[in-house]
mmCIF file of the C-alpha atoms, coordinates in Angstrom:
data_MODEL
# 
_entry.id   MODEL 
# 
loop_
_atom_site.group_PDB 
_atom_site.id 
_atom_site.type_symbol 
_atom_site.label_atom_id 
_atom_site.label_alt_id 
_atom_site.label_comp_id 
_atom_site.label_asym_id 
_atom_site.label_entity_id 
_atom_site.label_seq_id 
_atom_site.pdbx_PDB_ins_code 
_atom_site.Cartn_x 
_atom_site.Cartn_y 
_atom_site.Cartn_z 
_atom_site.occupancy 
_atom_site.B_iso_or_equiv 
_atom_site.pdbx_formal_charge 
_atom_site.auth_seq_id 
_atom_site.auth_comp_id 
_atom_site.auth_asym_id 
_atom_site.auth_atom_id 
_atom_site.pdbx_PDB_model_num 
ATOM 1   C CA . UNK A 1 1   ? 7.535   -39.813 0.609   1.00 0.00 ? 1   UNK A CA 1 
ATOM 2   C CA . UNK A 1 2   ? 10.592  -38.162 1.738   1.00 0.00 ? 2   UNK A CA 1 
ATOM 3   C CA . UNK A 1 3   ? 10.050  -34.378 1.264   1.00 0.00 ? 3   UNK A CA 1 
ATOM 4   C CA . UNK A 1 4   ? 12.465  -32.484 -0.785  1.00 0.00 ? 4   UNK A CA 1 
ATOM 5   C CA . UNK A 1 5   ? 14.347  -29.669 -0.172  1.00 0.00 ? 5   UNK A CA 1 
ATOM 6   C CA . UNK A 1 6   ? 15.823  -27.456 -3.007  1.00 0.00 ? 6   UNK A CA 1 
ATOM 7   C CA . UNK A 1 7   ? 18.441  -25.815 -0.237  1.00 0.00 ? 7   UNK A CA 1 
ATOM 8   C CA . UNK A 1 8   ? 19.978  -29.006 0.844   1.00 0.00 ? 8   UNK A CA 1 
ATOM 9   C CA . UNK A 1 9   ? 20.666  -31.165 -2.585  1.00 0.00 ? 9   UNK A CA 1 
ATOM 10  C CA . UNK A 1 10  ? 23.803  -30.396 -4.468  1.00 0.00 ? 10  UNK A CA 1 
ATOM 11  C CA . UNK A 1 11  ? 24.126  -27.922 -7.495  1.00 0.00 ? 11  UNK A CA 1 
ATOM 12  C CA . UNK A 1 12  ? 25.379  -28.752 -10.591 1.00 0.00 ? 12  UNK A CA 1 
ATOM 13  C CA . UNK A 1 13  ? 28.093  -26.132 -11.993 1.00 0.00 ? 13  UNK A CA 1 
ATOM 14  C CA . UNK A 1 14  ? 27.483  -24.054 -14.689 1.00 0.00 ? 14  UNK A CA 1 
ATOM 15  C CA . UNK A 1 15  ? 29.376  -25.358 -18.059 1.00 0.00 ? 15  UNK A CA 1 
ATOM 16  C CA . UNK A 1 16  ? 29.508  -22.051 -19.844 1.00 0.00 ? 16  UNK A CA 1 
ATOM 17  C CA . UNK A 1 17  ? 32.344  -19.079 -18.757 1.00 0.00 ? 17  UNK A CA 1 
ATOM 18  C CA . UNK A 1 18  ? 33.396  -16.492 -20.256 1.00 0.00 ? 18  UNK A CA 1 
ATOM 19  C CA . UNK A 1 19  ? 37.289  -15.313 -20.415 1.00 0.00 ? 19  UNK A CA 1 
ATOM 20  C CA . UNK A 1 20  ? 38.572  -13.021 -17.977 1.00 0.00 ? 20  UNK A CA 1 
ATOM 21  C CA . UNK A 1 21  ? 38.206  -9.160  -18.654 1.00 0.00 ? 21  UNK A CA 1 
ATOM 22  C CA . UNK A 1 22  ? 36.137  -10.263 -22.007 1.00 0.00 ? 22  UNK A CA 1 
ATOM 23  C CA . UNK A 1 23  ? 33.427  -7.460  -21.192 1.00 0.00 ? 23  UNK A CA 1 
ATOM 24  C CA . UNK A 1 24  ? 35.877  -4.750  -20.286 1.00 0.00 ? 24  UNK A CA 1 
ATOM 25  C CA . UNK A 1 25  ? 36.400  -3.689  -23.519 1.00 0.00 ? 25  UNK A CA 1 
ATOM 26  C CA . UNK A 1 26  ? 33.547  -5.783  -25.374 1.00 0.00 ? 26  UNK A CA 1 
ATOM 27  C CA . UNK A 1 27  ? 31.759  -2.088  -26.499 1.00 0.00 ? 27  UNK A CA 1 
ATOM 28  C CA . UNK A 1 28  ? 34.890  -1.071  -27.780 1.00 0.00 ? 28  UNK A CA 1 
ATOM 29  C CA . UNK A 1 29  ? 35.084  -3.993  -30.229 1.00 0.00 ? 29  UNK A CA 1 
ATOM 30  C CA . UNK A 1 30  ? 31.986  -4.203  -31.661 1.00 0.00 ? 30  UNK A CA 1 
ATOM 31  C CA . UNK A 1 31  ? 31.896  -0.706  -32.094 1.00 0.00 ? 31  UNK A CA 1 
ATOM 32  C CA . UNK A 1 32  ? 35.597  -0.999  -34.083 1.00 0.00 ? 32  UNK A CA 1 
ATOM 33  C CA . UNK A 1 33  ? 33.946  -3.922  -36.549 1.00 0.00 ? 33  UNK A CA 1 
ATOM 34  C CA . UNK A 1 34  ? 30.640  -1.800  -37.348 1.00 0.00 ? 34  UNK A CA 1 
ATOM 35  C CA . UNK A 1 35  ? 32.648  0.814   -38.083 1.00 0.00 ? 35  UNK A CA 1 
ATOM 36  C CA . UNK A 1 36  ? 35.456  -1.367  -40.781 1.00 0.00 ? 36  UNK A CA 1 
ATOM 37  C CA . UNK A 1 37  ? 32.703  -2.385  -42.640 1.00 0.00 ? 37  UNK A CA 1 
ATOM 38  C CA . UNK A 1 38  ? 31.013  0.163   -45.074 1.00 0.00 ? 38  UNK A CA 1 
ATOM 39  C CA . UNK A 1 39  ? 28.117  -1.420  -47.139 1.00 0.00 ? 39  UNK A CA 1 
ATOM 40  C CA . UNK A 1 40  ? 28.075  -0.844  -50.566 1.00 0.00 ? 40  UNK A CA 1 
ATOM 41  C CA . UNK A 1 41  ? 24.166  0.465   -51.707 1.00 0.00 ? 41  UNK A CA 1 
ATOM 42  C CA . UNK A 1 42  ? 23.370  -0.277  -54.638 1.00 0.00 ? 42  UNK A CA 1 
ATOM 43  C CA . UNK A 1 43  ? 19.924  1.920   -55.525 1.00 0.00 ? 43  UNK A CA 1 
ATOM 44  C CA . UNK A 1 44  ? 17.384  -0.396  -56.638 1.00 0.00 ? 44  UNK A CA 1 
ATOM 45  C CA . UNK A 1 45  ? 15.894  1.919   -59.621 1.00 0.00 ? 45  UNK A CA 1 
ATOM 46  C CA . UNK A 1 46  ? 19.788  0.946   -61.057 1.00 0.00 ? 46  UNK A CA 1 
ATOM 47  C CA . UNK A 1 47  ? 19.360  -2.875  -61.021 1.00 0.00 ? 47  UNK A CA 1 
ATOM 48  C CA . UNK A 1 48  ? 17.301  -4.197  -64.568 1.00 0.00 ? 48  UNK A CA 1 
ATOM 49  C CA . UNK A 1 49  ? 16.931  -7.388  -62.985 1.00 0.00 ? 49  UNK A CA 1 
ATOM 50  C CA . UNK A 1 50  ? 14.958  -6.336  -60.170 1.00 0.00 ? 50  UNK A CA 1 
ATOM 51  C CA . UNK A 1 51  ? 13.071  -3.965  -62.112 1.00 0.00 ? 51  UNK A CA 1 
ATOM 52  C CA . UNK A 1 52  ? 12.208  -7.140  -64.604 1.00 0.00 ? 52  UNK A CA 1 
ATOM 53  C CA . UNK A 1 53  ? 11.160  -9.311  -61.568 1.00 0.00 ? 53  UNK A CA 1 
ATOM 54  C CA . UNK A 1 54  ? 9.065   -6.864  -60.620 1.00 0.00 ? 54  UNK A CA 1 
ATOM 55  C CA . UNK A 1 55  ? 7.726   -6.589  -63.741 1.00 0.00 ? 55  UNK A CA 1 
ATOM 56  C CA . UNK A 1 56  ? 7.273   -10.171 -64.717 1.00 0.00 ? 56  UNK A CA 1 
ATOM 57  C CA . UNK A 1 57  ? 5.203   -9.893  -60.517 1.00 0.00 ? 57  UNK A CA 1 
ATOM 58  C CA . UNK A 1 58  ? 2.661   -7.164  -61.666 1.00 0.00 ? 58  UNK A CA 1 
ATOM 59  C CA . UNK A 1 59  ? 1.569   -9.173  -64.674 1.00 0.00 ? 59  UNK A CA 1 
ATOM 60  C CA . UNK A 1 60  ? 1.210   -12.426 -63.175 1.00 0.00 ? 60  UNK A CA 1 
ATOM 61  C CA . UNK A 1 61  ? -0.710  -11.110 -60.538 1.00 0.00 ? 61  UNK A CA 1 
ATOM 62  C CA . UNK A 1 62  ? -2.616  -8.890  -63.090 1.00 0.00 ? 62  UNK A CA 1 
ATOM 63  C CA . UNK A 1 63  ? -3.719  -11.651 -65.257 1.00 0.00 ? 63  UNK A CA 1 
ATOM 64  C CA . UNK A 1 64  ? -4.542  -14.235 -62.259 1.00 0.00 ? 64  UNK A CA 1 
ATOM 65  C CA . UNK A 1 65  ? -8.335  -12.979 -62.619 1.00 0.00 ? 65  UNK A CA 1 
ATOM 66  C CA . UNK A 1 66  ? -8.330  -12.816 -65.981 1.00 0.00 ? 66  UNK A CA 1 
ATOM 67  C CA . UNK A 1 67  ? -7.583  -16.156 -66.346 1.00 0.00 ? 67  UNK A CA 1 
ATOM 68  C CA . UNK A 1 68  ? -9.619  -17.461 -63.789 1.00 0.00 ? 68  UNK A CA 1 
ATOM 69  C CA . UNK A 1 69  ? -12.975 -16.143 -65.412 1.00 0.00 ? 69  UNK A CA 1 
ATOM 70  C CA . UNK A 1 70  ? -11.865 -17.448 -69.089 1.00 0.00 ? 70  UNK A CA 1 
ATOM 71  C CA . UNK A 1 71  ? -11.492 -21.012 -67.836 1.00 0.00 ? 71  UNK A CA 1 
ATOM 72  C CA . UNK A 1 72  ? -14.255 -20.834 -66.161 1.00 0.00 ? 72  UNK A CA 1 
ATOM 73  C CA . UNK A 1 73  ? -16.898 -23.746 -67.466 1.00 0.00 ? 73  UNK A CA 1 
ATOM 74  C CA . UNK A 1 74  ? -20.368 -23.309 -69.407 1.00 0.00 ? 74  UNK A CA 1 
ATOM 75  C CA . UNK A 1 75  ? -21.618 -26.601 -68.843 1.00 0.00 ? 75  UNK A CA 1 
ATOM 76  C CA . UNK A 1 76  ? -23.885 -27.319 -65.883 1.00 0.00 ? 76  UNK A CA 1 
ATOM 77  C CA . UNK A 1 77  ? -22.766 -29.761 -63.483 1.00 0.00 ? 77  UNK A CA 1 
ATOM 78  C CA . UNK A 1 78  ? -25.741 -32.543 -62.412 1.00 0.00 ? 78  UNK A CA 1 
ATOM 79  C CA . UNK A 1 79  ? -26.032 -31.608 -58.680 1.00 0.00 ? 79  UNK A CA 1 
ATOM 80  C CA . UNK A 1 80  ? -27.292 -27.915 -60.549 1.00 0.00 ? 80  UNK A CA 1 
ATOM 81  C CA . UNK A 1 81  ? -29.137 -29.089 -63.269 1.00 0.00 ? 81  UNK A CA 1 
ATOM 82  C CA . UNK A 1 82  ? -31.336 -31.583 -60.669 1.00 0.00 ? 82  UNK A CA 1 
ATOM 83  C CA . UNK A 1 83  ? -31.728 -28.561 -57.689 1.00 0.00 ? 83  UNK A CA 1 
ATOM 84  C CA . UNK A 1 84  ? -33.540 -26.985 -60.671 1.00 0.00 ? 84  UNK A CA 1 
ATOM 85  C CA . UNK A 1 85  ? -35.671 -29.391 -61.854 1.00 0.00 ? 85  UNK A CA 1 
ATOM 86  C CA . UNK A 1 86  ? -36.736 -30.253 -58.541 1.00 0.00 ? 86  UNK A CA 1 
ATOM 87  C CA . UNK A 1 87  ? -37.605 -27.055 -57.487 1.00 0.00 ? 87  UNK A CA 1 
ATOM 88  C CA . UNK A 1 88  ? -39.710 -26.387 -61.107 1.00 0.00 ? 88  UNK A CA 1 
ATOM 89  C CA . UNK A 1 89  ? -43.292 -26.914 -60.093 1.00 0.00 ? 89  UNK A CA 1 
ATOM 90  C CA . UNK A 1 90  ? -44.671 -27.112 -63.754 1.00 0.00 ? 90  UNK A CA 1 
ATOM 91  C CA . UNK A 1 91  ? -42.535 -30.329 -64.563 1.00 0.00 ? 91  UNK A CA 1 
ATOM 92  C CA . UNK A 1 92  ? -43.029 -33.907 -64.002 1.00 0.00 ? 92  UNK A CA 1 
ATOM 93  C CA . UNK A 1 93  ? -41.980 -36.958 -64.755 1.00 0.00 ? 93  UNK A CA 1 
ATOM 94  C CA . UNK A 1 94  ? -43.665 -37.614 -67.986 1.00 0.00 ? 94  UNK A CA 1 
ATOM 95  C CA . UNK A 1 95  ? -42.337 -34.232 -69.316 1.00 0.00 ? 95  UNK A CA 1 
ATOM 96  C CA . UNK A 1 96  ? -38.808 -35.561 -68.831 1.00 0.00 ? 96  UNK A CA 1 
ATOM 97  C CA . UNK A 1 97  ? -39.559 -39.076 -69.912 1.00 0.00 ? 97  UNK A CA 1 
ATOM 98  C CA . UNK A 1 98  ? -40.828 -37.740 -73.259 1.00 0.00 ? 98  UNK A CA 1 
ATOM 99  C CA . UNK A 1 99  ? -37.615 -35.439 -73.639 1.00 0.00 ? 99  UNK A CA 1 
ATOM 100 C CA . UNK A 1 100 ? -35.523 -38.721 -73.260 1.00 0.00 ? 100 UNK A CA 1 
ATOM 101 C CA . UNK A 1 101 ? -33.616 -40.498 -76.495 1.00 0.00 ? 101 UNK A CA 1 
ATOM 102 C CA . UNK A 1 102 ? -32.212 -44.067 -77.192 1.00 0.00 ? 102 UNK A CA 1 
ATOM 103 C CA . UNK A 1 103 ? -28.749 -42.652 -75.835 1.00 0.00 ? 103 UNK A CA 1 
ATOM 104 C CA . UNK A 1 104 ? -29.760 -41.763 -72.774 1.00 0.00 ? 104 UNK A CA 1 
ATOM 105 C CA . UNK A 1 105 ? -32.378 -44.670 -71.417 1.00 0.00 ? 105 UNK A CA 1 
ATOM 106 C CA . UNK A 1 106 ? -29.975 -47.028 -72.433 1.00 0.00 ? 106 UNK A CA 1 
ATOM 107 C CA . UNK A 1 107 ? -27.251 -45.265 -70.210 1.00 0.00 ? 107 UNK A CA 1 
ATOM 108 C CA . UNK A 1 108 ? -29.707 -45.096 -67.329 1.00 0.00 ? 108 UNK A CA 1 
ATOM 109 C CA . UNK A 1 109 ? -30.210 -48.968 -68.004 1.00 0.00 ? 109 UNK A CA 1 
ATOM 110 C CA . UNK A 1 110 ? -26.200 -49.548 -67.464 1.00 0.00 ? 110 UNK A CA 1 
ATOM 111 C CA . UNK A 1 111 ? -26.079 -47.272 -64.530 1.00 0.00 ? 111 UNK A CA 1 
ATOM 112 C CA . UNK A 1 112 ? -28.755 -48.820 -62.889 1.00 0.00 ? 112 UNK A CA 1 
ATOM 113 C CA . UNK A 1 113 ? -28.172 -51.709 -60.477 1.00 0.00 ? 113 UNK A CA 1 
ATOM 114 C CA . UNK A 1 114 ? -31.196 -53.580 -58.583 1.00 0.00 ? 114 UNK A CA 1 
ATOM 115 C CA . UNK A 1 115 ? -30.339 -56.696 -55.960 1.00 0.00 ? 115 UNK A CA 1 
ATOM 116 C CA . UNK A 1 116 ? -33.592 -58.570 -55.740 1.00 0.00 ? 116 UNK A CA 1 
ATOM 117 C CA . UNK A 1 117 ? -33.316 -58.056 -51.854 1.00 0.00 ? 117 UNK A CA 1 
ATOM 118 C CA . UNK A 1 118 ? -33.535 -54.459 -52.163 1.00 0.00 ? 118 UNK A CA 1 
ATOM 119 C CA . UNK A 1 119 ? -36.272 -54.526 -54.846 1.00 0.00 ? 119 UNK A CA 1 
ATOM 120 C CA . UNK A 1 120 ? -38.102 -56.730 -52.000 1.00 0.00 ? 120 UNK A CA 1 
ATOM 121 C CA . UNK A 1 121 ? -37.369 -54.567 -49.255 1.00 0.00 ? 121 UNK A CA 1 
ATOM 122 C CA . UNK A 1 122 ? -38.371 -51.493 -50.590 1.00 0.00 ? 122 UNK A CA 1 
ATOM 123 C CA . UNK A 1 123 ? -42.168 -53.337 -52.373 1.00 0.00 ? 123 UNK A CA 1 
ATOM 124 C CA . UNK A 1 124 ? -42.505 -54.655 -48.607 1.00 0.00 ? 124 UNK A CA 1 
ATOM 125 C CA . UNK A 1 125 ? -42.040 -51.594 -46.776 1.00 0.00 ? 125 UNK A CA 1 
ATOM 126 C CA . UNK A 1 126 ? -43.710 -49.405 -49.078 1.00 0.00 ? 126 UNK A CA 1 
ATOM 127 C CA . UNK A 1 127 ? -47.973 -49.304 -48.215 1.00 0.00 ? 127 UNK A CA 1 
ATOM 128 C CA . UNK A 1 128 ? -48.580 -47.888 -51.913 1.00 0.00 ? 128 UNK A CA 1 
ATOM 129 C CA . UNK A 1 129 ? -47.666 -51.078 -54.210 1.00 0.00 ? 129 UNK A CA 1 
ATOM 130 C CA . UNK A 1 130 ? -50.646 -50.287 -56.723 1.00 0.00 ? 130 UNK A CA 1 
ATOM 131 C CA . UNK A 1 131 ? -49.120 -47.076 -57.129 1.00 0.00 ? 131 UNK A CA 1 
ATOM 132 C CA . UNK A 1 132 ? -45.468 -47.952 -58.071 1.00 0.00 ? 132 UNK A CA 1 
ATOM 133 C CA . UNK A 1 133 ? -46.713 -50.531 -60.035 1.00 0.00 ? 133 UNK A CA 1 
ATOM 134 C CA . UNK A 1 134 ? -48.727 -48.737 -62.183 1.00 0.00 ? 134 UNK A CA 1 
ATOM 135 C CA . UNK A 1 135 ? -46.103 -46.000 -62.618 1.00 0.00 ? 135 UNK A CA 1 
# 
């Protein structure tokens, strides 16, 4: 590989120049145009608008909590309801059979989908047939 040598390859010009004399007086004119313009202030206490805006600020971001804790739900979702069954030691599953209704063993029946492979599967693998049977 041929080695390369920053010294001895050709530069490329710059494409940006500035004017002649153009920082001579450069202070000078900036100094002129900050000093032409005088900025109007305008106090903000005088300005209804912004006083509204600020206004209509405070009680959105007043009532944000309030809002949040009204809407809040009462009903138990399942993933709750089932942590605290499961972790109730006095109940079984005869104690929630017999709270059961029409309504609700026919919705288990709907939800409730069994392929005959899996049903085989799991009454092959499992050592305890008697027991599931008789359950």
């Amino acid at each position: 590989m041929k080695a390369f040598k920053l010294e001895n390859e050709p530069r490329i010009k710059n494409g940006f120049k500035t004017p002649d004399h153009f920082f001579d007086d450069f202070s000078a004119k900036v100094l002129q145009q900050i000093n032409e313009r005088e900025v109007k202030v305008i106090p903000i206490y005088k300005r209804k608008q912004v006083i509204a805006m600020i206004a209509a600020v405070l009680v959105i971001a007043l009532m944000i909590p309030i809002v949040n804790n009204y809407n809040k739900s009462k009903e138990l979702d399942e993933a709750t309801l089932e942590t605290y069954l499961s972790y109730q030691s006095n109940l079984n599953q005869y104690d929630l059979i017999r709270e059961l209704d029409t309504k609700d063993i026919e919705s288990i029946n709907k939800n409730i989908v069994l392929e005959q492979e899996t049903l085989e599967d799991v009454l092959s693998s499992n050592p305890n047939i008697e027991n599931l049977l008789s359950e």
